[in-house]
Amino acid sequence: KPIVITIKKEINMNLVTGEWIPVLYNGELYTRVSLRRFFQEADQIMDLAVDPPQRVAMMRFLICITQAALDGPKDIDDWKKCKGVITSKVSDYLQAHFKHFELYGEKPFMQVPTLKQTYNAAIDKLDFGLAHGGACPLYDHGSNETGREHDEGWIALMLITYQSFCPGGTIGVTKWGNQSTQPGKEKGPGSSSEAVCVEQSALHTFIRAANMLDTVHQNLLTKELIVKMPNTTWGKPTWEIDLSNSEDTELRESVLTYLGRLCPLTRAILLSPGNKKCTLANGLKYPRFPEYRETTATVRKQNKNNFGYVQTSIERHPWREINSLLAVGSEVSGALALKNLKGQHTDQTIEIWTGGMVVKPGQYKILDSLEWTFGVPLNMIGNAGPLAYYQAGVVHAKKAESNLLGSVKEYARNMKMEKAPTSKARLHFWSHVDQNYEQLLETANDPSISLDAQWTP
């Protein structure tokens, strides 16, 4: 008789051992790896194979695990020495906290075990690129009311991303233990606020190195730095906290902790194995800027009296914000990890990744997600002279744009045109300058070069 082999699908996946993180190895080999394998082979993995929101959420998640495992680094000297122990420390941490990474079960990862099940949302909703329920299926013809089946690896990645980037808007109401997820209401619809990483459509920044071990290490923050941040303590990862009681003091205080916000619980979610639907409601409410500043975002002065985040923009290439992205001041400051590199007087080039999600203000409508990567001289980070000269170049380019548009309008008036083609002129102008930002960086480091030579097409 023929031998029949039955393969049983592992439903209750653990993120430590299950394969779910999309990565690229040398030679551009794409595969999915477990958390354990990721950190064991981080020096061989070139990059994450993810879209912009997934990259931001996953980088924050991997940094959170690393910082929790190290319980530090304590200061800049400790940071310089800690890379060699990351693999062993994280391995010990994952083993000690193995049960916290179960996707399902009594204490499911980044979910509320005491949430009253209503199955009010298709799990398709966790992916911002899929249509779901009544959403427009223009680019997603697989959309349906009941949702689709997804493997556990997909669910784990989308769960982490959704908790960091979900926009606000109408949401269901249920009970978290004995408490309503919408104070004062017993049933929906309710309202929700946007997640920490999508606030002000913030542009997030990470240092990108030759492999993922170096990349994670370069983006760690020191305890010494966190202590100096207003309204912020070190804290612990959200998955280490008891999520069964919404009134738990430690859980409530986690919204103002560094580790607690790296991987937030913005939504109360409960998944069921093999189910196309999940229960989705309000989670924790996280204070916004200026009460708390996101460590991967860039803060700049927006007008005379107010500060805010540099935004992810569909219309503006972020090279125009380099003077803010590379600043390391107390008020205007790029991602805080850049502070580790300040004062290194070398012309070595490092790679900076920036990206985020654009959400229409007030309507919580996702417009797009974008990313850019560019190399900058290491000695520009926090260097007031080159950054100020670079900003002067941006201002010079804006004046050139204004002069160009004035000329186009004058030409249209003389030619009795119905409408001046100013939008096309603006597009061509900035497209030309955008393609030459590397030369603009050279100008910033050499004041002898005329601004007209590089900043005016």
Short mmCIF file of C-alpha atoms in Angstrom, two decimals:
data_model
loop_
_atom_site.label_atom_id
_atom_site.label_comp_id
_atom_site.label_asym_id
_atom_site.label_seq_id
_atom_site.Cartn_x
_atom_site.Cartn_y
_atom_site.Cartn_z
CA LYS A 1 0.00 0.00 0.00
CA PRO A 2 1.23 3.56 -0.74
CA ILE A 3 2.49 5.57 2.23
CA VAL A 4 0.32 8.62 2.92
CA ILE A 5 2.03 11.51 4.69
CA THR A 6 -0.29 14.03 6.36
CA ILE A 7 1.14 17.51 6.87
CA LYS A 8 -0.56 19.36 9.69
CA LYS A 9 -0.60 23.14 9.33
CA GLU A 10 0.81 24.92 12.39
CA ILE A 11 -1.97 27.28 13.37
CA ASN A 12 -0.75 28.53 16.73
CA MET A 13 2.39 30.15 15.40
CA ASN A 14 5.01 31.63 17.69
CA LEU A 15 6.85 34.63 16.24
CA VAL A 16 10.13 33.36 17.68
CA THR A 17 10.11 30.13 15.64
CA GLY A 18 7.56 30.74 12.87
CA GLU A 19 8.78 32.12 9.53
CA TRP A 20 7.17 35.51 8.92
CA ILE A 21 9.76 38.32 8.54
CA PRO A 22 10.42 39.09 4.82
CA VAL A 23 14.16 39.63 4.28
CA LEU A 24 16.83 39.85 1.59
CA TYR A 25 20.12 38.00 1.87
CA ASN A 26 23.26 38.67 -0.17
CA GLY A 27 22.58 37.96 -3.82
CA GLU A 28 19.07 39.39 -3.30
CA LEU A 29 17.70 36.05 -2.08
CA TYR A 30 14.21 36.69 -0.72
CA THR A 31 12.75 34.54 2.04
CA ARG A 32 10.83 34.71 5.30
CA VAL A 33 12.57 34.04 8.60
CA SER A 34 11.64 33.67 12.25
CA LEU A 35 12.65 36.14 14.95
CA ARG A 36 15.22 33.68 16.23
CA ARG A 37 16.80 33.15 12.81
CA PHE A 38 16.68 36.87 12.05
CA PHE A 39 18.93 37.74 14.98
CA GLN A 40 21.12 34.66 14.51
CA GLU A 41 21.83 35.65 10.88
CA ALA A 42 21.40 39.43 11.13
CA ASP A 43 24.98 39.99 9.96
CA GLN A 44 24.15 38.08 6.75
CA ILE A 45 20.74 39.64 6.07
CA MET A 46 21.03 42.70 3.85
CA ASP A 47 17.63 44.28 4.36
CA LEU A 48 13.94 43.89 5.10
CA ALA A 49 11.74 43.22 2.03
CA VAL A 50 8.78 45.37 3.07
CA ASP A 51 6.83 48.51 2.11
CA PRO A 52 7.37 51.87 3.91
CA PRO A 53 4.84 51.51 6.79
CA GLN A 54 5.96 47.92 7.37
CA ARG A 55 9.61 49.01 7.46
CA VAL A 56 8.94 51.70 10.08
CA ALA A 57 6.86 49.37 12.25
CA MET A 58 9.28 46.42 11.92
CA MET A 59 12.37 48.53 12.60
CA ARG A 60 10.75 49.88 15.77
CA PHE A 61 9.74 46.33 16.76
CA LEU A 62 13.25 44.91 16.20
CA ILE A 63 14.83 47.86 18.01
CA CYS A 64 12.39 47.36 20.92
CA ILE A 65 13.36 43.69 21.28
CA THR A 66 17.07 44.55 21.13
CA GLN A 67 16.86 47.37 23.65
CA ALA A 68 14.78 45.23 26.03
CA ALA A 69 17.30 42.38 25.71
CA LEU A 70 20.24 44.69 26.39
CA ASP A 71 18.36 46.75 28.99
CA GLY A 72 20.25 49.58 27.36
CA PRO A 73 22.75 50.61 26.11
CA LYS A 74 23.27 52.88 29.09
CA ASP A 75 25.36 55.59 27.43
CA ILE A 76 27.32 56.31 24.25
CA ASP A 77 30.32 54.29 25.38
CA ASP A 78 28.09 51.31 26.09
CA TRP A 79 26.45 51.79 22.66
CA LYS A 80 29.81 51.61 20.91
CA LYS A 81 30.58 48.26 22.59
CA CYS A 82 27.21 46.51 22.58
CA LYS A 83 26.96 45.32 18.96
CA GLY A 84 29.01 42.20 19.66
CA VAL A 85 26.56 40.93 22.30
CA ILE A 86 23.27 41.71 20.55
CA THR A 87 22.85 38.21 19.07
CA SER A 88 23.44 36.36 22.34
CA LYS A 89 21.44 38.80 24.48
CA VAL A 90 18.43 38.72 22.14
CA SER A 91 18.60 34.91 21.95
CA ASP A 92 18.39 34.73 25.75
CA TYR A 93 15.56 37.29 25.77
CA LEU A 94 13.48 35.41 23.19
CA GLN A 95 13.92 32.19 25.12
CA ALA A 96 12.91 33.81 28.41
CA HIS A 97 9.87 35.56 26.87
CA PHE A 98 8.90 32.83 24.39
CA LYS A 99 5.28 32.69 25.60
CA HIS A 100 4.77 36.41 24.94
CA PHE A 101 5.16 35.84 21.19
CA GLU A 102 2.35 33.32 20.69
CA LEU A 103 0.03 34.62 17.96
CA TYR A 104 -2.99 32.91 19.58
CA GLY A 105 -3.76 31.42 22.98
CA GLU A 106 -4.35 32.70 26.50
CA LYS A 107 -2.02 35.69 26.09
CA PRO A 108 -1.90 36.39 22.34
CA PHE A 109 0.84 38.68 21.02
CA MET A 110 -0.19 42.38 20.93
CA GLN A 111 -3.85 41.48 21.42
CA VAL A 112 -6.41 41.81 24.22
CA PRO A 113 -7.36 38.35 25.55
CA THR A 114 -10.38 39.68 27.49
CA LEU A 115 -11.92 41.50 24.52
CA LYS A 116 -15.55 40.52 23.98
CA GLN A 117 -15.67 38.92 20.57
CA THR A 118 -17.88 40.68 17.99
CA TYR A 119 -16.00 39.73 14.79
CA ASN A 120 -16.75 43.19 13.43
CA ALA A 121 -13.85 43.47 10.95
CA ALA A 122 -12.29 41.34 8.23
CA ILE A 123 -8.59 40.72 8.91
CA ASP A 124 -8.04 42.18 5.42
CA LYS A 125 -8.35 45.51 7.24
CA LEU A 126 -4.91 44.98 8.79
CA ASP A 127 -3.36 45.49 5.34
CA PHE A 128 -3.64 49.09 4.11
CA GLY A 129 -3.26 47.89 0.51
CA LEU A 130 -6.37 45.69 0.53
CA ALA A 131 -9.99 46.70 0.07
CA HIS A 132 -12.28 45.34 2.76
CA GLY A 133 -15.96 45.43 3.61
CA GLY A 134 -17.48 48.48 1.93
CA ALA A 135 -14.11 49.88 0.80
CA CYS A 136 -13.59 50.59 -2.89
CA PRO A 137 -12.22 47.46 -4.66
CA LEU A 138 -10.84 49.39 -7.67
CA TYR A 139 -7.34 47.92 -7.34
CA ASP A 140 -8.27 44.83 -5.34
CA HIS A 141 -10.72 42.55 -7.15
CA GLY A 142 -10.44 39.87 -4.45
CA SER A 143 -12.35 42.03 -1.98
CA ASN A 144 -15.49 40.58 -0.41
CA GLU A 145 -17.66 41.10 2.66
CA THR A 146 -16.45 38.01 4.53
CA GLY A 147 -12.74 38.65 4.02
CA ARG A 148 -9.99 36.32 2.84
CA GLU A 149 -7.83 33.65 4.41
CA HIS A 150 -4.26 34.66 5.25
CA ASP A 151 -1.37 32.66 6.62
CA GLU A 152 -0.10 33.35 10.12
CA GLY A 153 3.12 34.97 8.85
CA TRP A 154 1.11 37.59 6.98
CA ILE A 155 -1.10 38.19 10.02
CA ALA A 156 1.90 38.73 12.33
CA LEU A 157 3.50 41.31 10.01
CA MET A 158 0.24 43.17 9.40
CA LEU A 159 -0.69 43.16 13.09
CA ILE A 160 2.53 44.98 14.04
CA THR A 161 2.17 47.42 11.13
CA TYR A 162 -1.50 48.16 11.81
CA GLN A 163 -0.91 48.90 15.50
CA SER A 164 1.66 51.54 14.49
CA PHE A 165 -0.07 53.10 11.46
CA CYS A 166 -3.85 52.67 11.70
CA PRO A 167 -5.62 55.94 10.83
CA GLY A 168 -8.45 57.26 12.97
CA GLY A 169 -12.14 57.24 12.13
CA THR A 170 -15.27 55.24 12.90
CA ILE A 171 -14.68 52.03 14.84
CA GLY A 172 -16.64 49.29 16.60
CA VAL A 173 -17.35 49.26 20.32
CA THR A 174 -17.10 46.25 22.61
CA LYS A 175 -15.92 45.42 26.12
CA TRP A 176 -12.32 45.15 27.28
CA GLY A 177 -12.82 43.04 30.37
CA ASN A 178 -15.57 44.91 32.24
CA GLN A 179 -14.93 48.27 30.58
CA SER A 180 -16.30 49.66 27.33
CA THR A 181 -13.68 50.41 24.69
CA GLN A 182 -15.53 53.69 24.10
CA PRO A 183 -16.17 55.46 27.45
CA GLY A 184 -19.85 56.31 27.79
CA LYS A 185 -21.01 53.96 25.01
CA GLU A 186 -22.07 50.33 25.11
CA LYS A 187 -22.34 49.81 21.37
CA GLY A 188 -21.00 51.35 18.19
CA PRO A 189 -20.24 53.11 16.11
CA GLY A 190 -17.46 54.78 18.06
CA SER A 191 -14.57 57.03 17.10
CA SER A 192 -10.82 56.45 17.19
CA SER A 193 -7.66 58.52 16.92
CA GLU A 194 -4.68 57.88 14.65
CA ALA A 195 -1.74 55.68 15.65
CA VAL A 196 1.59 57.07 16.86
CA CYS A 197 3.47 56.63 13.56
CA VAL A 198 0.87 58.35 11.40
CA GLU A 199 0.49 61.47 13.56
CA GLN A 200 0.90 64.55 11.33
CA SER A 201 1.85 62.12 8.49
CA ALA A 202 5.31 62.13 10.08
CA LEU A 203 8.36 61.33 7.98
CA HIS A 204 10.36 58.66 9.80
CA THR A 205 14.12 58.29 9.53
CA PHE A 206 16.47 55.35 10.04
CA ILE A 207 20.18 54.85 9.44
CA ARG A 208 20.68 51.99 6.99
CA ALA A 209 23.92 49.97 7.08
CA ALA A 210 25.45 47.05 5.15
CA ASN A 211 23.52 44.38 7.07
CA MET A 212 20.65 44.21 9.54
CA LEU A 213 22.85 43.70 12.60
CA ASP A 214 24.61 46.99 11.86
CA THR A 215 21.32 48.66 10.92
CA VAL A 216 19.60 47.72 14.19
CA HIS A 217 22.68 48.71 16.20
CA GLN A 218 22.98 52.11 14.49
CA ASN A 219 19.38 52.95 15.44
CA LEU A 220 19.52 52.09 19.15
CA LEU A 221 19.05 54.88 21.69
CA THR A 222 20.85 55.13 25.01
CA LYS A 223 19.14 55.30 28.40
CA GLU A 224 21.10 58.47 29.03
CA LEU A 225 19.37 60.08 26.05
CA ILE A 226 15.88 58.83 26.95
CA VAL A 227 16.16 60.27 30.48
CA LYS A 228 16.64 63.73 28.96
CA MET A 229 13.42 63.52 26.92
CA PRO A 230 10.44 65.33 28.51
CA ASN A 231 7.60 63.18 29.91
CA THR A 232 9.43 59.97 28.99
CA THR A 233 10.70 56.95 30.90
CA TRP A 234 12.39 53.77 29.64
CA GLY A 235 9.49 51.37 30.34
CA LYS A 236 9.06 47.86 28.98
CA PRO A 237 7.70 46.36 25.73
CA THR A 238 3.91 46.24 25.50
CA TRP A 239 3.89 42.45 25.12
CA GLU A 240 5.47 42.08 28.58
CA ILE A 241 2.55 43.91 30.23
CA ASP A 242 -0.74 42.29 31.31
CA LEU A 243 -3.24 43.38 28.63
CA SER A 244 -6.32 41.77 30.18
CA ASN A 245 -7.28 44.83 32.28
CA SER A 246 -7.61 48.17 30.48
CA GLU A 247 -7.32 49.99 33.82
CA ASP A 248 -4.00 48.37 34.76
CA THR A 249 -1.65 51.10 36.03
CA GLU A 250 1.43 49.77 34.29
CA LEU A 251 -0.46 49.53 31.00
CA ARG A 252 -1.81 53.07 31.29
CA GLU A 253 1.63 54.46 32.12
CA SER A 254 3.21 52.65 29.15
CA VAL A 255 1.86 55.29 26.76
CA LEU A 256 4.63 57.65 27.95
CA THR A 257 7.48 55.13 27.85
CA TYR A 258 10.09 54.70 25.14
CA LEU A 259 9.80 50.90 24.81
CA GLY A 260 6.02 50.96 25.23
CA ARG A 261 5.54 53.29 22.27
CA LEU A 262 7.98 51.59 19.91
CA CYS A 263 5.39 48.83 19.45
CA PRO A 264 2.09 50.37 20.58
CA LEU A 265 -1.34 48.90 21.33
CA THR A 266 -3.32 51.56 19.47
CA ARG A 267 -6.19 49.16 18.80
CA ALA A 268 -7.73 46.45 20.94
CA ILE A 269 -7.65 43.44 18.63
CA LEU A 270 -8.45 39.75 19.12
CA LEU A 271 -7.79 37.19 16.40
CA SER A 272 -9.09 33.63 16.15
CA PRO A 273 -7.22 30.79 14.40
CA GLY A 274 -8.58 30.14 10.92
CA ASN A 275 -11.14 32.95 11.13
CA LYS A 276 -11.39 35.53 8.34
CA LYS A 277 -12.74 38.10 10.79
CA CYS A 278 -11.40 39.61 14.00
CA THR A 279 -12.66 41.88 16.75
CA LEU A 280 -11.39 45.45 16.42
CA ALA A 281 -11.93 48.36 18.81
CA ASN A 282 -10.15 51.24 20.53
CA GLY A 283 -6.93 50.42 22.34
CA LEU A 284 -4.71 52.73 24.35
CA LYS A 285 -4.69 56.48 23.77
CA TYR A 286 -1.16 57.77 23.23
CA PRO A 287 -0.29 61.43 23.98
CA ARG A 288 0.66 63.43 20.92
CA PHE A 289 3.32 66.03 20.16
CA PRO A 290 4.43 68.19 21.97
CA GLU A 291 3.62 66.17 25.11
CA TYR A 292 5.62 63.32 23.57
CA ARG A 293 7.90 63.34 20.51
CA GLU A 294 8.33 60.23 18.40
CA THR A 295 11.98 59.20 18.42
CA THR A 296 12.08 58.25 14.72
CA ALA A 297 10.40 61.46 13.50
CA THR A 298 11.97 64.87 12.80
CA VAL A 299 10.90 68.00 14.70
CA ARG A 300 11.28 71.38 13.04
CA LYS A 301 10.04 74.93 13.57
CA GLN A 302 6.88 75.40 11.49
CA ASN A 303 6.29 79.07 12.23
CA LYS A 304 7.41 81.71 14.71
CA ASN A 305 6.00 79.99 17.80
CA ASN A 306 5.12 76.40 16.88
CA PHE A 307 7.04 73.21 16.24
CA GLY A 308 5.85 70.03 14.53
CA TYR A 309 6.96 66.98 12.58
CA VAL A 310 8.45 67.06 9.10
CA GLN A 311 5.69 65.44 7.05
CA THR A 312 5.74 62.71 4.45
CA SER A 313 4.72 64.59 1.31
CA ILE A 314 3.50 63.46 -2.10
CA GLU A 315 4.65 66.76 -3.62
CA ARG A 316 7.95 67.48 -1.86
CA HIS A 317 11.12 65.38 -2.02
CA PRO A 318 12.63 65.17 1.50
CA TRP A 319 16.05 66.44 0.37
CA ARG A 320 14.56 69.91 0.83
CA GLU A 321 14.32 69.07 4.56
CA ILE A 322 17.87 67.74 5.00
CA ASN A 323 18.81 70.70 7.21
CA SER A 324 16.09 69.49 9.64
CA LEU A 325 16.53 65.73 9.10
CA LEU A 326 20.24 65.90 10.03
CA ALA A 327 19.90 68.37 12.91
CA VAL A 328 20.57 67.13 16.43
CA GLY A 329 19.56 70.17 18.47
CA SER A 330 17.31 70.35 21.51
CA GLU A 331 14.32 71.79 19.61
CA VAL A 332 14.91 71.19 15.88
CA SER A 333 16.09 67.59 15.64
CA GLY A 334 16.05 64.63 13.30
CA ALA A 335 15.64 61.02 14.43
CA LEU A 336 17.29 60.75 17.83
CA ALA A 337 19.57 57.89 16.74
CA LEU A 338 21.57 60.44 14.74
CA LYS A 339 22.83 61.87 18.02
CA ASN A 340 25.06 58.78 18.35
CA LEU A 341 26.93 59.89 15.22
CA LYS A 342 27.35 63.58 16.00
CA GLY A 343 30.89 64.89 16.04
CA GLN A 344 32.43 62.24 13.78
CA HIS A 345 34.54 64.47 11.53
CA THR A 346 34.88 62.30 8.47
CA ASP A 347 33.72 62.61 4.89
CA GLN A 348 32.47 59.00 4.95
CA THR A 349 28.99 58.68 3.45
CA ILE A 350 26.20 57.01 5.38
CA GLU A 351 22.83 55.91 4.03
CA ILE A 352 19.67 57.49 5.40
CA TRP A 353 16.23 55.97 4.82
CA THR A 354 13.13 58.15 5.18
CA GLY A 355 9.51 57.25 4.67
CA GLY A 356 6.00 57.22 6.03
CA MET A 357 2.31 57.36 5.27
CA VAL A 358 0.33 60.34 4.02
CA VAL A 359 -3.10 60.69 5.64
CA LYS A 360 -5.58 63.42 4.72
CA PRO A 361 -5.95 65.67 7.81
CA GLY A 362 -9.30 65.44 9.57
CA GLN A 363 -10.62 62.73 7.25
CA TYR A 364 -8.25 59.88 8.21
CA LYS A 365 -8.07 58.90 4.56
CA ILE A 366 -4.83 57.18 3.48
CA LEU A 367 -3.47 58.92 0.39
CA ASP A 368 -0.16 57.13 -0.16
CA SER A 369 2.94 55.67 1.45
CA LEU A 370 6.36 56.84 0.30
CA GLU A 371 10.06 56.24 0.90
CA TRP A 372 13.41 57.69 -0.13
CA THR A 373 17.02 56.68 0.47
CA PHE A 374 19.99 59.02 0.14
CA GLY A 375 23.62 59.15 1.14
CA VAL A 376 24.93 62.03 3.22
CA PRO A 377 28.43 62.88 4.47
CA LEU A 378 28.81 61.78 8.09
CA ASN A 379 30.31 65.14 9.04
CA MET A 380 27.07 66.94 8.10
CA ILE A 381 25.12 65.38 10.99
CA GLY A 382 24.55 68.10 13.56
CA ASN A 383 27.07 70.38 11.82
CA ALA A 384 25.46 73.81 11.94
CA GLY A 385 27.66 75.40 9.23
CA PRO A 386 26.96 73.02 6.30
CA LEU A 387 23.31 72.60 7.31
CA ALA A 388 22.75 76.37 7.40
CA TYR A 389 24.40 76.78 3.99
CA TYR A 390 22.29 73.94 2.64
CA GLN A 391 19.15 75.66 3.95
CA ALA A 392 20.28 78.86 2.22
CA GLY A 393 20.41 76.84 -1.00
CA VAL A 394 16.83 75.62 -0.50
CA VAL A 395 15.68 79.21 0.05
CA HIS A 396 17.62 80.27 -3.05
CA ALA A 397 15.86 77.57 -5.10
CA LYS A 398 12.45 78.72 -3.84
CA LYS A 399 13.25 82.27 -4.96
CA ALA A 400 14.29 80.93 -8.36
CA GLU A 401 10.98 79.05 -8.55
CA SER A 402 9.08 82.24 -7.74
CA ASN A 403 10.94 84.15 -10.46
CA LEU A 404 10.24 81.37 -12.96
CA LEU A 405 6.51 81.33 -12.20
CA GLY A 406 6.38 85.12 -12.51
CA SER A 407 7.98 84.91 -15.93
CA VAL A 408 5.57 82.17 -17.03
CA LYS A 409 2.60 84.29 -15.95
CA GLU A 410 3.97 87.32 -17.78
CA TYR A 411 4.50 85.24 -20.92
CA ALA A 412 0.94 83.86 -20.71
CA ARG A 413 -0.45 87.38 -20.29
CA ASN A 414 1.42 88.71 -23.33
CA MET A 415 0.36 85.71 -25.40
CA LYS A 416 -3.24 86.14 -24.19
CA MET A 417 -3.35 82.56 -22.93
CA GLU A 418 -6.44 81.52 -20.97
CA LYS A 419 -4.38 80.02 -18.16
CA ALA A 420 -0.67 80.20 -17.41
CA PRO A 421 0.98 76.71 -17.24
CA THR A 422 2.50 77.42 -13.82
CA SER A 423 1.90 73.89 -12.48
CA LYS A 424 3.89 72.36 -15.35
CA ALA A 425 6.67 74.89 -14.91
CA ARG A 426 6.87 74.15 -11.17
CA LEU A 427 6.95 70.40 -11.86
CA HIS A 428 9.80 70.70 -14.39
CA PHE A 429 11.77 73.04 -12.12
CA TRP A 430 11.72 70.82 -9.04
CA SER A 431 12.14 67.61 -11.06
CA HIS A 432 15.42 68.99 -12.39
CA VAL A 433 16.65 70.06 -8.97
CA ASP A 434 15.49 66.79 -7.36
CA GLN A 435 17.70 64.80 -9.73
CA ASN A 436 20.79 66.70 -8.62
CA TYR A 437 20.52 66.68 -4.82
CA GLU A 438 23.93 64.95 -4.52
CA GLN A 439 25.56 68.01 -6.07
CA LEU A 440 23.55 70.14 -3.66
CA LEU A 441 25.12 68.25 -0.75
CA GLU A 442 28.55 69.04 -2.18
CA THR A 443 27.59 72.71 -2.26
CA ALA A 444 26.66 72.57 1.44
CA ASN A 445 30.16 71.38 2.31
CA ASP A 446 31.93 73.93 0.10
CA PRO A 447 30.67 77.53 0.55
CA SER A 448 33.03 78.66 -2.23
CA ILE A 449 30.60 77.13 -4.76
CA SER A 450 28.04 79.66 -5.95
CA LEU A 451 24.44 78.87 -5.04
CA ASP A 452 23.47 79.78 -8.58
CA ALA A 453 25.78 77.07 -9.90
CA GLN A 454 23.80 74.20 -8.36
CA TRP A 455 20.49 75.48 -6.98
CA THR A 456 19.18 77.23 -10.10
CA PRO A 457 18.47 75.03 -13.17
#
